[in-house]
């Protein structure tokens, strides 16, 4: 009887799986169709500015209906708003010139502006045009496009990304060899758009704000450029130096500043030779293959001193991945990746100083930088009296600005130390001010990320620029002449502390000017002359508002647009609900969102599913308005989706962040579980007997940890491509939070160690050729679960890289697993209603 019961249970499970699969596919399809048809229902949320060259006015385009566009002109002096032109006349004139029919309410214009003689210029249909309103004529504008501002590859991480209208950017290859052009996605991933031979040019259709990168055939990144609202041209002639290098006069390169000497490495030693010809002279000795001198070379401004590095090579760990089913051949491929893991030996280049005239090395004591994770930010003093650099000690608990005199004497200019970690990867900021012997420096020394002004001779703090109960998120602009800063900050009083705001402040902390006010997350777009800016702000429950403000004092000039989503809400869609509850300590506010399906009925009961990613590098709950995301698509399957930022994530206090230290298994769950329970206490439609969780990468590690350590709460989970054991994952990310050397905490935090605790339903997903997180990390969890005799499902995605659950098949199986095990009901009516078309 017992055996028969087991067979019947298995059969019932199989039938449920078979019957639920088509429903899930249909629900996912309906959600996809709904997003395409419903998103255009939000109007007034896409304002595209076009600043006039004379700095007196601003043209802007706004979506004023589901299929219509409005064009306005606002005077910057007094905020007067008027139509930019007669739309009907321009449509007729442009249609005649372009040989096509154009509706007045849908003029496809970009890059609006005024010519010197008062004509309207714009871009449409891949061409530039000018419109003479007096003669009511449109003609092609043959003037060359403006030059793009080139960006050093090293400076890309400091830029905000925006999504503007369609435009184009052309690249001219002025180098001696071919260059390959890459489009960069918001997270920095590259997509190749082919090569440009030497001496040739190519034009790419793109969107304003999108970033493009030029790379040599050998893989060296040369320069990047952002697409502008109007077509631009970028000439690539060589590698662009980082902005900080240009400011700090870091004389990188083999040629001395006076042009007399050229440095090189020969037989692992440093040599110089006269540029005009002559004998090569050795500056170093004793270099060998196992202890070699190397570049980059950094000359003192007076060409009398030269910096090089000396490094001992290390054996680099390799990870082997078998691609079982390559699309181009029958037989499997073995892929070999260079992949350092926590605790591995690392390359540690040390600076060495040489006297050019004396043809000798000047000894430097390495005691103050004996065990580097990184030595960066080299800079010579303008008078060649010495140089300085930033030393980040391995383990990330000591960060030191080190000064070295021309005689080799070493001193500490400034030092930060922590018992946990210094967040070097996210909060590091240094800007030297050599003219005044000062340094701008970011530090969490008082428990919050603030800016300090240091004296680069004494190392003393001259001023804490940004004291107070708030946090500097980013240094947007440094104005050396005015000694002023433009900062993006978090922690506005009375608001969600993650809302991004902007302030101006002097180097000494005086003259703090708040440039944004409204309760929301803000984004600024400055006019070319810097005197005005657009402030676009929103919240998950507040559609975007676009304001024109004065840069000097933040004063409002005019409100340009206030988005309206009433047509979208009429379909059954609802804005995400913000919710705040106390964390584990009973005092700290924890912030999150609740997302409902479009057919939500408060009389029903819904399973709750948490979308988790608790990586300590950032926070993840959206703060701006999103009409649709993958969280909405998951909700359409019959779930209430929640997303929460628990302790251990970034951009709150140092104490809040430090919870993750040697404690990644925590994942903020002691805050997440009470948050969900607090929300459900006043929302009877949240069924806490059916709680699931899913996440990828670090979120995959978190999702499984939730099942293992909180199996009484989370009943079902999907863990995708997880870094389940921090000894198996990439070195920098894991040592940043788990520390160095590798100790017992690594094993204590491993999902492999705790696999035997599993009680809930688990689906493990992994990409067969994951090059981000070693796929063996997931396989080791599989092995541990098998040894423990646990029931679970495992799904490798063939030919998939990282993020396998985001592939079409992976996302379907994830959805089906959650629906099946949580008893969700994807309703037939979910998605677009029959009357949606009327909108």
JSON list of C-alpha atoms in Angstrom, two decimals, residues 245-377:
[
{"chain": "A", "resi": 245, "resn": "UNK", "atom": "CA", "xyz": [46.22, 61.00, -15.22]},
{"chain": "A", "resi": 246, "resn": "UNK", "atom": "CA", "xyz": [46.00, 64.21, -17.20]},
{"chain": "A", "resi": 247, "resn": "UNK", "atom": "CA", "xyz": [45.27, 66.19, -14.05]},
{"chain": "A", "resi": 248, "resn": "UNK", "atom": "CA", "xyz": [47.99, 64.59, -11.97]},
{"chain": "A", "resi": 249, "resn": "UNK", "atom": "CA", "xyz": [50.63, 64.93, -14.67]},
{"chain": "A", "resi": 250, "resn": "UNK", "atom": "CA", "xyz": [51.41, 61.24, -14.55]},
{"chain": "A", "resi": 251, "resn": "UNK", "atom": "CA", "xyz": [53.99, 61.11, -17.34]},
{"chain": "A", "resi": 252, "resn": "UNK", "atom": "CA", "xyz": [53.25, 57.60, -18.54]},
{"chain": "A", "resi": 253, "resn": "UNK", "atom": "CA", "xyz": [55.17, 56.47, -21.59]},
{"chain": "A", "resi": 254, "resn": "UNK", "atom": "CA", "xyz": [58.63, 55.51, -22.69]},
{"chain": "A", "resi": 255, "resn": "UNK", "atom": "CA", "xyz": [59.67, 58.97, -23.96]},
{"chain": "A", "resi": 256, "resn": "UNK", "atom": "CA", "xyz": [61.01, 61.47, -21.43]},
{"chain": "A", "resi": 257, "resn": "UNK", "atom": "CA", "xyz": [59.18, 64.85, -21.21]},
{"chain": "A", "resi": 258, "resn": "UNK", "atom": "CA", "xyz": [62.22, 66.70, -22.58]},
{"chain": "A", "resi": 259, "resn": "UNK", "atom": "CA", "xyz": [62.30, 64.35, -25.56]},
{"chain": "A", "resi": 260, "resn": "UNK", "atom": "CA", "xyz": [65.92, 63.27, -24.98]},
{"chain": "A", "resi": 261, "resn": "UNK", "atom": "CA", "xyz": [65.53, 59.75, -23.63]},
{"chain": "A", "resi": 262, "resn": "UNK", "atom": "CA", "xyz": [63.53, 56.64, -24.40]},
{"chain": "A", "resi": 263, "resn": "UNK", "atom": "CA", "xyz": [63.03, 53.95, -21.76]},
{"chain": "A", "resi": 264, "resn": "UNK", "atom": "CA", "xyz": [62.69, 50.24, -22.52]},
{"chain": "A", "resi": 265, "resn": "UNK", "atom": "CA", "xyz": [62.96, 46.78, -20.97]},
{"chain": "A", "resi": 266, "resn": "UNK", "atom": "CA", "xyz": [65.77, 44.55, -22.17]},
{"chain": "A", "resi": 267, "resn": "UNK", "atom": "CA", "xyz": [66.61, 41.20, -20.65]},
{"chain": "A", "resi": 268, "resn": "UNK", "atom": "CA", "xyz": [64.18, 41.99, -17.81]},
{"chain": "A", "resi": 269, "resn": "UNK", "atom": "CA", "xyz": [66.04, 45.21, -16.88]},
{"chain": "A", "resi": 270, "resn": "UNK", "atom": "CA", "xyz": [65.41, 48.93, -17.37]},
{"chain": "A", "resi": 271, "resn": "UNK", "atom": "CA", "xyz": [67.39, 50.68, -20.11]},
{"chain": "A", "resi": 272, "resn": "UNK", "atom": "CA", "xyz": [67.41, 54.19, -21.51]},
{"chain": "A", "resi": 273, "resn": "UNK", "atom": "CA", "xyz": [68.88, 55.35, -24.78]},
{"chain": "A", "resi": 274, "resn": "UNK", "atom": "CA", "xyz": [69.31, 58.77, -26.40]},
{"chain": "A", "resi": 275, "resn": "UNK", "atom": "CA", "xyz": [66.48, 59.57, -28.80]},
{"chain": "A", "resi": 276, "resn": "UNK", "atom": "CA", "xyz": [68.94, 60.92, -31.38]},
{"chain": "A", "resi": 277, "resn": "UNK", "atom": "CA", "xyz": [70.93, 57.69, -31.34]},
{"chain": "A", "resi": 278, "resn": "UNK", "atom": "CA", "xyz": [73.63, 56.33, -29.11]},
{"chain": "A", "resi": 279, "resn": "UNK", "atom": "CA", "xyz": [74.40, 53.56, -26.65]},
{"chain": "A", "resi": 280, "resn": "UNK", "atom": "CA", "xyz": [71.62, 52.08, -24.52]},
{"chain": "A", "resi": 281, "resn": "UNK", "atom": "CA", "xyz": [72.41, 52.45, -20.83]},
{"chain": "A", "resi": 282, "resn": "UNK", "atom": "CA", "xyz": [71.23, 50.08, -18.08]},
{"chain": "A", "resi": 283, "resn": "UNK", "atom": "CA", "xyz": [69.58, 51.67, -15.06]},
{"chain": "A", "resi": 284, "resn": "UNK", "atom": "CA", "xyz": [68.83, 48.40, -13.25]},
{"chain": "A", "resi": 285, "resn": "UNK", "atom": "CA", "xyz": [70.53, 45.11, -12.71]},
{"chain": "A", "resi": 286, "resn": "UNK", "atom": "CA", "xyz": [69.50, 41.68, -11.45]},
{"chain": "A", "resi": 287, "resn": "UNK", "atom": "CA", "xyz": [66.27, 41.45, -13.38]},
{"chain": "A", "resi": 288, "resn": "UNK", "atom": "CA", "xyz": [65.32, 37.92, -14.35]},
{"chain": "A", "resi": 289, "resn": "UNK", "atom": "CA", "xyz": [62.35, 36.01, -15.75]},
{"chain": "A", "resi": 290, "resn": "UNK", "atom": "CA", "xyz": [61.26, 35.21, -12.21]},
{"chain": "A", "resi": 291, "resn": "UNK", "atom": "CA", "xyz": [61.85, 38.74, -10.87]},
{"chain": "A", "resi": 292, "resn": "UNK", "atom": "CA", "xyz": [61.57, 41.14, -13.77]},
{"chain": "A", "resi": 293, "resn": "UNK", "atom": "CA", "xyz": [61.51, 44.90, -14.19]},
{"chain": "A", "resi": 294, "resn": "UNK", "atom": "CA", "xyz": [58.61, 46.11, -16.31]},
{"chain": "A", "resi": 295, "resn": "UNK", "atom": "CA", "xyz": [56.59, 49.14, -17.31]},
{"chain": "A", "resi": 296, "resn": "UNK", "atom": "CA", "xyz": [54.63, 51.27, -17.36]},
{"chain": "A", "resi": 297, "resn": "UNK", "atom": "CA", "xyz": [57.29, 53.99, -17.22]},
{"chain": "A", "resi": 298, "resn": "UNK", "atom": "CA", "xyz": [56.55, 57.23, -15.39]},
{"chain": "A", "resi": 299, "resn": "UNK", "atom": "CA", "xyz": [58.99, 60.09, -15.93]},
{"chain": "A", "resi": 300, "resn": "UNK", "atom": "CA", "xyz": [59.39, 63.00, -13.53]},
{"chain": "A", "resi": 301, "resn": "UNK", "atom": "CA", "xyz": [58.39, 66.32, -15.16]},
{"chain": "A", "resi": 302, "resn": "UNK", "atom": "CA", "xyz": [62.05, 67.41, -15.29]},
{"chain": "A", "resi": 303, "resn": "UNK", "atom": "CA", "xyz": [63.09, 64.10, -16.97]},
{"chain": "A", "resi": 304, "resn": "UNK", "atom": "CA", "xyz": [65.72, 63.43, -14.29]},
{"chain": "A", "resi": 305, "resn": "UNK", "atom": "CA", "xyz": [63.93, 60.56, -12.57]},
{"chain": "A", "resi": 306, "resn": "UNK", "atom": "CA", "xyz": [62.17, 57.49, -13.89]},
{"chain": "A", "resi": 307, "resn": "UNK", "atom": "CA", "xyz": [59.70, 55.12, -12.28]},
{"chain": "A", "resi": 308, "resn": "UNK", "atom": "CA", "xyz": [59.31, 51.50, -13.36]},
{"chain": "A", "resi": 309, "resn": "UNK", "atom": "CA", "xyz": [57.93, 48.39, -11.67]},
{"chain": "A", "resi": 310, "resn": "UNK", "atom": "CA", "xyz": [59.38, 45.08, -10.60]},
{"chain": "A", "resi": 311, "resn": "UNK", "atom": "CA", "xyz": [57.23, 42.01, -10.39]},
{"chain": "A", "resi": 312, "resn": "UNK", "atom": "CA", "xyz": [57.48, 38.31, -9.70]},
{"chain": "A", "resi": 313, "resn": "UNK", "atom": "CA", "xyz": [55.16, 36.24, -11.89]},
{"chain": "A", "resi": 314, "resn": "UNK", "atom": "CA", "xyz": [52.73, 33.81, -10.26]},
{"chain": "A", "resi": 315, "resn": "UNK", "atom": "CA", "xyz": [51.09, 30.65, -11.52]},
{"chain": "A", "resi": 316, "resn": "UNK", "atom": "CA", "xyz": [47.61, 31.70, -12.57]},
{"chain": "A", "resi": 317, "resn": "UNK", "atom": "CA", "xyz": [44.78, 29.29, -11.77]},
{"chain": "A", "resi": 318, "resn": "UNK", "atom": "CA", "xyz": [42.89, 27.96, -14.75]},
{"chain": "A", "resi": 319, "resn": "UNK", "atom": "CA", "xyz": [39.28, 26.82, -14.89]},
{"chain": "A", "resi": 320, "resn": "UNK", "atom": "CA", "xyz": [38.29, 24.18, -17.44]},
{"chain": "A", "resi": 321, "resn": "UNK", "atom": "CA", "xyz": [34.81, 24.13, -18.94]},
{"chain": "A", "resi": 322, "resn": "UNK", "atom": "CA", "xyz": [33.46, 21.60, -21.41]},
{"chain": "A", "resi": 323, "resn": "UNK", "atom": "CA", "xyz": [31.04, 22.97, -24.01]},
{"chain": "A", "resi": 324, "resn": "UNK", "atom": "CA", "xyz": [29.09, 19.83, -24.84]},
{"chain": "A", "resi": 325, "resn": "UNK", "atom": "CA", "xyz": [27.24, 21.04, -27.92]},
{"chain": "A", "resi": 326, "resn": "UNK", "atom": "CA", "xyz": [29.08, 23.77, -29.81]},
{"chain": "A", "resi": 327, "resn": "UNK", "atom": "CA", "xyz": [26.82, 25.23, -32.52]},
{"chain": "A", "resi": 328, "resn": "UNK", "atom": "CA", "xyz": [29.59, 25.03, -35.11]},
{"chain": "A", "resi": 329, "resn": "UNK", "atom": "CA", "xyz": [30.71, 21.43, -34.65]},
{"chain": "A", "resi": 330, "resn": "UNK", "atom": "CA", "xyz": [29.65, 18.01, -33.40]},
{"chain": "A", "resi": 331, "resn": "UNK", "atom": "CA", "xyz": [32.42, 17.29, -30.90]},
{"chain": "A", "resi": 332, "resn": "UNK", "atom": "CA", "xyz": [32.62, 19.02, -27.49]},
{"chain": "A", "resi": 333, "resn": "UNK", "atom": "CA", "xyz": [35.07, 21.87, -26.89]},
{"chain": "A", "resi": 334, "resn": "UNK", "atom": "CA", "xyz": [37.32, 22.34, -23.89]},
{"chain": "A", "resi": 335, "resn": "UNK", "atom": "CA", "xyz": [37.45, 25.97, -22.79]},
{"chain": "A", "resi": 336, "resn": "UNK", "atom": "CA", "xyz": [40.29, 27.15, -20.54]},
{"chain": "A", "resi": 337, "resn": "UNK", "atom": "CA", "xyz": [39.85, 30.34, -18.50]},
{"chain": "A", "resi": 338, "resn": "UNK", "atom": "CA", "xyz": [42.47, 32.23, -16.49]},
{"chain": "A", "resi": 339, "resn": "UNK", "atom": "CA", "xyz": [40.54, 32.59, -13.24]},
{"chain": "A", "resi": 340, "resn": "UNK", "atom": "CA", "xyz": [42.06, 33.58, -9.91]},
{"chain": "A", "resi": 341, "resn": "UNK", "atom": "CA", "xyz": [40.11, 32.56, -6.80]},
{"chain": "A", "resi": 342, "resn": "UNK", "atom": "CA", "xyz": [40.27, 33.76, -3.18]},
{"chain": "A", "resi": 343, "resn": "UNK", "atom": "CA", "xyz": [43.57, 32.97, -1.49]},
{"chain": "A", "resi": 344, "resn": "UNK", "atom": "CA", "xyz": [45.49, 32.53, -4.75]},
{"chain": "A", "resi": 345, "resn": "UNK", "atom": "CA", "xyz": [48.84, 34.20, -5.23]},
{"chain": "A", "resi": 346, "resn": "UNK", "atom": "CA", "xyz": [48.52, 37.49, -7.06]},
{"chain": "A", "resi": 347, "resn": "UNK", "atom": "CA", "xyz": [50.90, 39.58, -9.12]},
{"chain": "A", "resi": 348, "resn": "UNK", "atom": "CA", "xyz": [52.25, 42.44, -6.98]},
{"chain": "A", "resi": 349, "resn": "UNK", "atom": "CA", "xyz": [54.17, 45.08, -8.96]},
{"chain": "A", "resi": 350, "resn": "UNK", "atom": "CA", "xyz": [56.37, 47.30, -6.76]},
{"chain": "A", "resi": 351, "resn": "UNK", "atom": "CA", "xyz": [57.59, 50.77, -7.83]},
{"chain": "A", "resi": 352, "resn": "UNK", "atom": "CA", "xyz": [61.32, 51.29, -8.38]},
{"chain": "A", "resi": 353, "resn": "UNK", "atom": "CA", "xyz": [62.96, 54.70, -8.76]},
{"chain": "A", "resi": 354, "resn": "UNK", "atom": "CA", "xyz": [65.95, 55.52, -11.02]},
{"chain": "A", "resi": 355, "resn": "UNK", "atom": "CA", "xyz": [68.32, 58.47, -11.27]},
{"chain": "A", "resi": 356, "resn": "UNK", "atom": "CA", "xyz": [68.84, 59.08, -14.98]},
{"chain": "A", "resi": 357, "resn": "UNK", "atom": "CA", "xyz": [71.99, 61.21, -14.69]},
{"chain": "A", "resi": 358, "resn": "UNK", "atom": "CA", "xyz": [73.62, 58.89, -12.17]},
{"chain": "A", "resi": 359, "resn": "UNK", "atom": "CA", "xyz": [72.51, 55.75, -14.08]},
{"chain": "A", "resi": 360, "resn": "UNK", "atom": "CA", "xyz": [71.52, 54.14, -10.81]},
{"chain": "A", "resi": 361, "resn": "UNK", "atom": "CA", "xyz": [68.55, 52.92, -8.81]},
{"chain": "A", "resi": 362, "resn": "UNK", "atom": "CA", "xyz": [67.49, 54.94, -5.80]},
{"chain": "A", "resi": 363, "resn": "UNK", "atom": "CA", "xyz": [66.47, 52.46, -3.06]},
{"chain": "A", "resi": 364, "resn": "UNK", "atom": "CA", "xyz": [62.89, 52.63, -1.76]},
{"chain": "A", "resi": 365, "resn": "UNK", "atom": "CA", "xyz": [61.80, 50.92, 1.46]},
{"chain": "A", "resi": 366, "resn": "UNK", "atom": "CA", "xyz": [58.68, 48.84, 0.69]},
{"chain": "A", "resi": 367, "resn": "UNK", "atom": "CA", "xyz": [57.56, 48.52, 4.33]},
{"chain": "A", "resi": 368, "resn": "UNK", "atom": "CA", "xyz": [54.61, 50.90, 3.90]},
{"chain": "A", "resi": 369, "resn": "UNK", "atom": "CA", "xyz": [53.30, 48.98, 0.87]},
{"chain": "A", "resi": 370, "resn": "UNK", "atom": "CA", "xyz": [54.59, 45.47, 1.47]},
{"chain": "A", "resi": 371, "resn": "UNK", "atom": "CA", "xyz": [51.48, 43.43, 0.58]},
{"chain": "A", "resi": 372, "resn": "UNK", "atom": "CA", "xyz": [49.47, 45.20, -2.10]},
{"chain": "A", "resi": 373, "resn": "UNK", "atom": "CA", "xyz": [46.16, 44.20, -3.56]},
{"chain": "A", "resi": 374, "resn": "UNK", "atom": "CA", "xyz": [46.56, 47.27, -5.74]},
{"chain": "A", "resi": 375, "resn": "UNK", "atom": "CA", "xyz": [49.05, 50.11, -6.12]},
{"chain": "A", "resi": 376, "resn": "UNK", "atom": "CA", "xyz": [47.40, 52.80, -8.25]},
{"chain": "A", "resi": 377, "resn": "UNK", "atom": "CA", "xyz": [46.96, 56.54, -8.87]}
]
